[in-house]
Amino acid sequence: MSSEGPASARDSRPPEEHLRQQRRTGDGWVETPQGRFWGLFGAAGLLIHDPDRGVLLQHRAVWSAQGGTWGIPGGALDEGETPKQGAIRECWEETGVPGPDGEGITVIGEYRVDKDGWAYTTVITQVTQRLEAHVADAESIELRWVPLDEVADYELHPGFAAAWPELLQVLRQHAAE
């Protein structure tokens, strides 16, 4: 399934409606010896696997960090939010799936990358029902279900590209169980 985003997602400038959105408690940059990262309390993304269609990838808006690349829906954690809660919230805000309380998925694992006190957690899930994602905000150009063996062929967000071999291993191990 392919869903095209608003024209503003293709623009290199953040859309005005995005700038006017209410700021969340986790919005902001963190500097560590390993770089500059978005999310005062860390960040998380949701990797959704549908055995019939592959994984849900997000073509990131050009104006976003590493814009124009493909990755998974996610973003900054709010204060007190767990990676699972934050990943589900961010994915729902950006794609309309899963339900706001995680309806339609089951968690099969987590993959955490620590950058000197700042962390990004990928919450790895599998669908429990067919999900129909759609571009729900200006952070995406497009959403697409991509077969597992084709993911590495996309121009991936560098962090997602680095994690993909291990994420793929988790998905394949789960499928073999």
C-alpha atoms as a printed R data frame, in Angstrom:
    type eleno elety resid chain resno      x       y      z
1   ATOM     1    CA   MET     A     1  0.000   0.000  0.000
2   ATOM     2    CA   SER     A     2  1.318   3.420 -0.870
3   ATOM     3    CA   SER     A     3  0.009   6.649  0.526
4   ATOM     4    CA   GLU     A     4  1.252  10.011 -0.668
5   ATOM     5    CA   GLY     A     5  1.909  12.773  1.825
6   ATOM     6    CA   PRO     A     6  1.104  16.455  1.562
7   ATOM     7    CA   ALA     A     7  3.165  18.620 -0.776
8   ATOM     8    CA   SER     A     8  4.749  20.278  2.277
9   ATOM     9    CA   ALA     A     9  6.458  16.973  3.122
10  ATOM    10    CA   ARG     A    10  8.444  17.342 -0.116
11  ATOM    11    CA   ASP     A    11  9.496  20.907  0.745
12  ATOM    12    CA   SER     A    12 12.807  21.456  2.516
13  ATOM    13    CA   ARG     A    13 11.144  23.945  4.900
14  ATOM    14    CA   PRO     A    14  9.016  22.722  7.801
15  ATOM    15    CA   PRO     A    15  5.340  23.356  7.071
16  ATOM    16    CA   GLU     A    16  3.766  26.147  9.065
17  ATOM    17    CA   GLU     A    17  1.183  23.859 10.637
18  ATOM    18    CA   HIS     A    18  3.988  21.654 11.970
19  ATOM    19    CA   LEU     A    19  5.711  24.661 13.518
20  ATOM    20    CA   ARG     A    20  2.463  25.676 15.209
21  ATOM    21    CA   GLN     A    21  1.871  22.252 16.746
22  ATOM    22    CA   GLN     A    22  1.914  22.214 20.506
23  ATOM    23    CA   ARG     A    23  5.393  21.332 21.678
24  ATOM    24    CA   ARG     A    24  5.681  18.100 23.600
25  ATOM    25    CA   THR     A    25  7.772  17.696 26.771
26  ATOM    26    CA   GLY     A    26 10.414  15.654 24.958
27  ATOM    27    CA   ASP     A    27 10.936  18.034 22.033
28  ATOM    28    CA   GLY     A    28 14.496  19.296 21.851
29  ATOM    29    CA   TRP     A    29 18.035  18.368 20.873
30  ATOM    30    CA   VAL     A    30 20.518  16.512 23.081
31  ATOM    31    CA   GLU     A    31 24.280  16.825 22.532
32  ATOM    32    CA   THR     A    32 26.489  13.845 23.411
33  ATOM    33    CA   PRO     A    33 30.090  13.003 22.480
34  ATOM    34    CA   GLN     A    34 28.568  10.823 19.720
35  ATOM    35    CA   GLY     A    35 26.493  13.593 18.150
36  ATOM    36    CA   ARG     A    36 23.312  15.627 18.314
37  ATOM    37    CA   PHE     A    37 20.045  13.727 18.754
38  ATOM    38    CA   TRP     A    38 16.346  14.660 18.825
39  ATOM    39    CA   GLY     A    39 14.454  13.880 22.034
40  ATOM    40    CA   LEU     A    40 15.251  15.232 25.493
41  ATOM    41    CA   PHE     A    41 14.238  11.892 27.057
42  ATOM    42    CA   GLY     A    42 15.374   9.683 24.179
43  ATOM    43    CA   ALA     A    43 13.374   8.545 21.192
44  ATOM    44    CA   ALA     A    44 11.624   5.435 19.933
45  ATOM    45    CA   GLY     A    45 10.244   4.021 16.721
46  ATOM    46    CA   LEU     A    46  7.756   1.290 15.880
47  ATOM    47    CA   LEU     A    47  8.766  -1.467 13.478
48  ATOM    48    CA   ILE     A    48  5.509  -3.104 12.376
49  ATOM    49    CA   HIS     A    49  5.774  -6.442 10.587
50  ATOM    50    CA   ASP     A    50  2.932  -7.969  8.622
51  ATOM    51    CA   PRO     A    51  3.949 -11.461  7.439
52  ATOM    52    CA   ASP     A    52  1.864 -10.980  4.276
53  ATOM    53    CA   ARG     A    53  3.190  -7.516  3.316
54  ATOM    54    CA   GLY     A    54  6.521  -6.895  5.033
55  ATOM    55    CA   VAL     A    55  7.386  -3.952  7.281
56  ATOM    56    CA   LEU     A    56  5.828  -0.499  7.290
57  ATOM    57    CA   LEU     A    57  8.377   2.090  6.130
58  ATOM    58    CA   GLN     A    58  8.033   5.859  6.215
59  ATOM    59    CA   HIS     A    59  9.562   8.083  3.529
60  ATOM    60    CA   ARG     A    60 10.671  10.968  5.727
61  ATOM    61    CA   ALA     A    61  9.749  14.558  4.877
62  ATOM    62    CA   VAL     A    62 12.617  16.461  3.264
63  ATOM    63    CA   TRP     A    63 12.638  19.105  6.019
64  ATOM    64    CA   SER     A    64 13.130  16.512  8.791
65  ATOM    65    CA   ALA     A    65 16.448  15.232 10.145
66  ATOM    66    CA   GLN     A    66 17.872  12.866  7.488
67  ATOM    67    CA   GLY     A    67 14.953  13.935  5.297
68  ATOM    68    CA   GLY     A    68 14.236  12.041  2.107
69  ATOM    69    CA   THR     A    69 15.370   8.731  3.580
70  ATOM    70    CA   TRP     A    70 13.232   5.750  4.555
71  ATOM    71    CA   GLY     A    71 12.817   4.591  8.131
72  ATOM    72    CA   ILE     A    72 10.153   3.717 10.645
73  ATOM    73    CA   PRO     A    73  7.619   6.019 12.282
74  ATOM    74    CA   GLY     A    74  8.832   7.339 15.613
75  ATOM    75    CA   GLY     A    75 10.109  10.330 17.502
76  ATOM    76    CA   ALA     A    76 10.938  11.931 20.814
77  ATOM    77    CA   LEU     A    77  9.720  10.378 24.047
78  ATOM    78    CA   ASP     A    78  7.723  12.539 26.415
79  ATOM    79    CA   GLU     A    79  8.806  12.832 30.034
80  ATOM    80    CA   GLY     A    80  7.855   9.640 31.896
81  ATOM    81    CA   GLU     A    81  6.879   7.789 28.712
82  ATOM    82    CA   THR     A    82  8.212   4.279 28.080
83  ATOM    83    CA   PRO     A    83  9.730   3.482 24.678
84  ATOM    84    CA   LYS     A    84  6.721   1.265 23.905
85  ATOM    85    CA   GLN     A    85  4.251   4.031 24.787
86  ATOM    86    CA   GLY     A    86  6.204   6.645 22.827
87  ATOM    87    CA   ALA     A    87  6.702   4.465 19.756
88  ATOM    88    CA   ILE     A    88  2.996   3.592 19.603
89  ATOM    89    CA   ARG     A    89  1.964   7.236 20.122
90  ATOM    90    CA   GLU     A    90  4.372   8.534 17.461
91  ATOM    91    CA   CYS     A    91  3.400   5.862 14.938
92  ATOM    92    CA   TRP     A    92 -0.304   6.476 15.496
93  ATOM    93    CA   GLU     A    93  0.187  10.261 15.073
94  ATOM    94    CA   GLU     A    94  2.144   9.755 11.830
95  ATOM    95    CA   THR     A    95  0.305   6.805 10.229
96  ATOM    96    CA   GLY     A    96 -3.039   6.250 11.954
97  ATOM    97    CA   VAL     A    97 -1.890   2.767 13.063
98  ATOM    98    CA   PRO     A    98 -1.843   0.937 15.358
99  ATOM    99    CA   GLY     A    99 -4.692   2.135 17.552
100 ATOM   100    CA   PRO     A   100 -3.636   4.690 20.179
101 ATOM   101    CA   ASP     A   101 -3.376   1.931 22.794
102 ATOM   102    CA   GLY     A   102 -1.531  -0.472 20.492
103 ATOM   103    CA   GLU     A   103 -4.586  -2.229 19.079
104 ATOM   104    CA   GLY     A   104 -3.688  -4.425 16.127
105 ATOM   105    CA   ILE     A   105 -0.102  -5.293 17.121
106 ATOM   106    CA   THR     A   106  1.835  -7.411 19.572
107 ATOM   107    CA   VAL     A   107  5.350  -6.571 20.764
108 ATOM   108    CA   ILE     A   108  7.932  -9.257 19.952
109 ATOM   109    CA   GLY     A   109 11.077  -7.417 21.024
110 ATOM   110    CA   GLU     A   110 13.023  -4.211 21.503
111 ATOM   111    CA   TYR     A   111 16.352  -3.045 20.107
112 ATOM   112    CA   ARG     A   112 18.103  -0.213 21.958
113 ATOM   113    CA   VAL     A   113 21.028   1.911 20.793
114 ATOM   114    CA   ASP     A   114 22.709   4.002 23.508
115 ATOM   115    CA   LYS     A   115 24.660   7.124 22.553
116 ATOM   116    CA   ASP     A   116 26.352   8.215 25.815
117 ATOM   117    CA   GLY     A   117 23.174   8.683 27.816
118 ATOM   118    CA   TRP     A   118 20.761   9.310 24.950
119 ATOM   119    CA   ALA     A   119 18.954   6.229 23.612
120 ATOM   120    CA   TYR     A   120 16.845   5.224 20.640
121 ATOM   121    CA   THR     A   121 14.648   2.162 21.083
122 ATOM   122    CA   THR     A   122 13.070   0.287 18.200
123 ATOM   123    CA   VAL     A   123  9.947  -1.507 19.403
124 ATOM   124    CA   ILE     A   124  9.560  -4.571 17.180
125 ATOM   125    CA   THR     A   125  5.980  -5.707 16.599
126 ATOM   126    CA   GLN     A   126  3.858  -8.027 14.545
127 ATOM   127    CA   VAL     A   127  0.320  -7.335 13.396
128 ATOM   128    CA   THR     A   128 -2.595  -9.185 14.968
129 ATOM   129    CA   GLN     A   129 -4.977  -7.819 12.332
130 ATOM   130    CA   ARG     A   130 -4.613  -6.125  8.957
131 ATOM   131    CA   LEU     A   131 -3.603  -2.483  9.421
132 ATOM   132    CA   GLU     A   132 -4.232   0.232  6.829
133 ATOM   133    CA   ALA     A   133 -1.701   3.004  7.320
134 ATOM   134    CA   HIS     A   134 -2.087   6.467  5.822
135 ATOM   135    CA   VAL     A   135 -0.010   9.639  5.925
136 ATOM   136    CA   ALA     A   136 -1.488  11.424  8.932
137 ATOM   137    CA   ASP     A   137  0.870  14.396  9.314
138 ATOM   138    CA   ALA     A   138  3.521  16.392  7.468
139 ATOM   139    CA   GLU     A   139  6.431  14.227  8.670
140 ATOM   140    CA   SER     A   140  5.957  11.702  5.855
141 ATOM   141    CA   ILE     A   141  6.124  11.883  2.090
142 ATOM   142    CA   GLU     A   142  4.809   8.344  1.761
143 ATOM   143    CA   LEU     A   143  4.193   5.129  3.703
144 ATOM   144    CA   ARG     A   144  4.827   1.738  2.160
145 ATOM   145    CA   TRP     A   145  4.717  -1.924  3.177
146 ATOM   146    CA   VAL     A   146  8.061  -3.356  2.045
147 ATOM   147    CA   PRO     A   147  8.955  -7.071  1.878
148 ATOM   148    CA   LEU     A   148 11.793  -7.965  4.277
149 ATOM   149    CA   ASP     A   149 14.233  -8.889  1.510
150 ATOM   150    CA   GLU     A   150 13.739  -5.482 -0.200
151 ATOM   151    CA   VAL     A   151 14.214  -3.138  2.787
152 ATOM   152    CA   ALA     A   152 18.001  -2.835  2.345
153 ATOM   153    CA   ASP     A   153 17.449  -1.706 -1.281
154 ATOM   154    CA   TYR     A   154 15.890   1.575 -0.076
155 ATOM   155    CA   GLU     A   155 17.811   4.731  0.820
156 ATOM   156    CA   LEU     A   156 17.490   4.183  4.560
157 ATOM   157    CA   HIS     A   157 17.904   6.597  7.459
158 ATOM   158    CA   PRO     A   158 21.503   5.920  8.640
159 ATOM   159    CA   GLY     A   159 20.442   4.811 12.131
160 ATOM   160    CA   PHE     A   160 17.812   2.443 10.750
161 ATOM   161    CA   ALA     A   161 20.259   1.110  8.142
162 ATOM   162    CA   ALA     A   162 22.788   0.304 10.874
163 ATOM   163    CA   ALA     A   163 20.154  -1.486 12.980
164 ATOM   164    CA   TRP     A   164 18.370  -3.283 10.121
165 ATOM   165    CA   PRO     A   165 20.511  -6.490 10.089
166 ATOM   166    CA   GLU     A   166 19.779  -7.127 13.775
167 ATOM   167    CA   LEU     A   167 16.118  -6.121 13.449
168 ATOM   168    CA   LEU     A   168 15.746  -8.488 10.495
169 ATOM   169    CA   GLN     A   169 17.286 -11.286 12.553
170 ATOM   170    CA   VAL     A   170 14.703 -10.733 15.330
171 ATOM   171    CA   LEU     A   171 11.862 -10.818 12.779
172 ATOM   172    CA   ARG     A   172 13.170 -14.008 11.158
173 ATOM   173    CA   GLN     A   173 13.715 -15.732 14.508
174 ATOM   174    CA   HIS     A   174 10.167 -14.857 15.539
175 ATOM   175    CA   ALA     A   175  8.789 -16.227 12.261
176 ATOM   176    CA   ALA     A   176 10.656 -19.507 12.839
177 ATOM   177    CA   GLU     A   177  9.098 -20.003 16.301
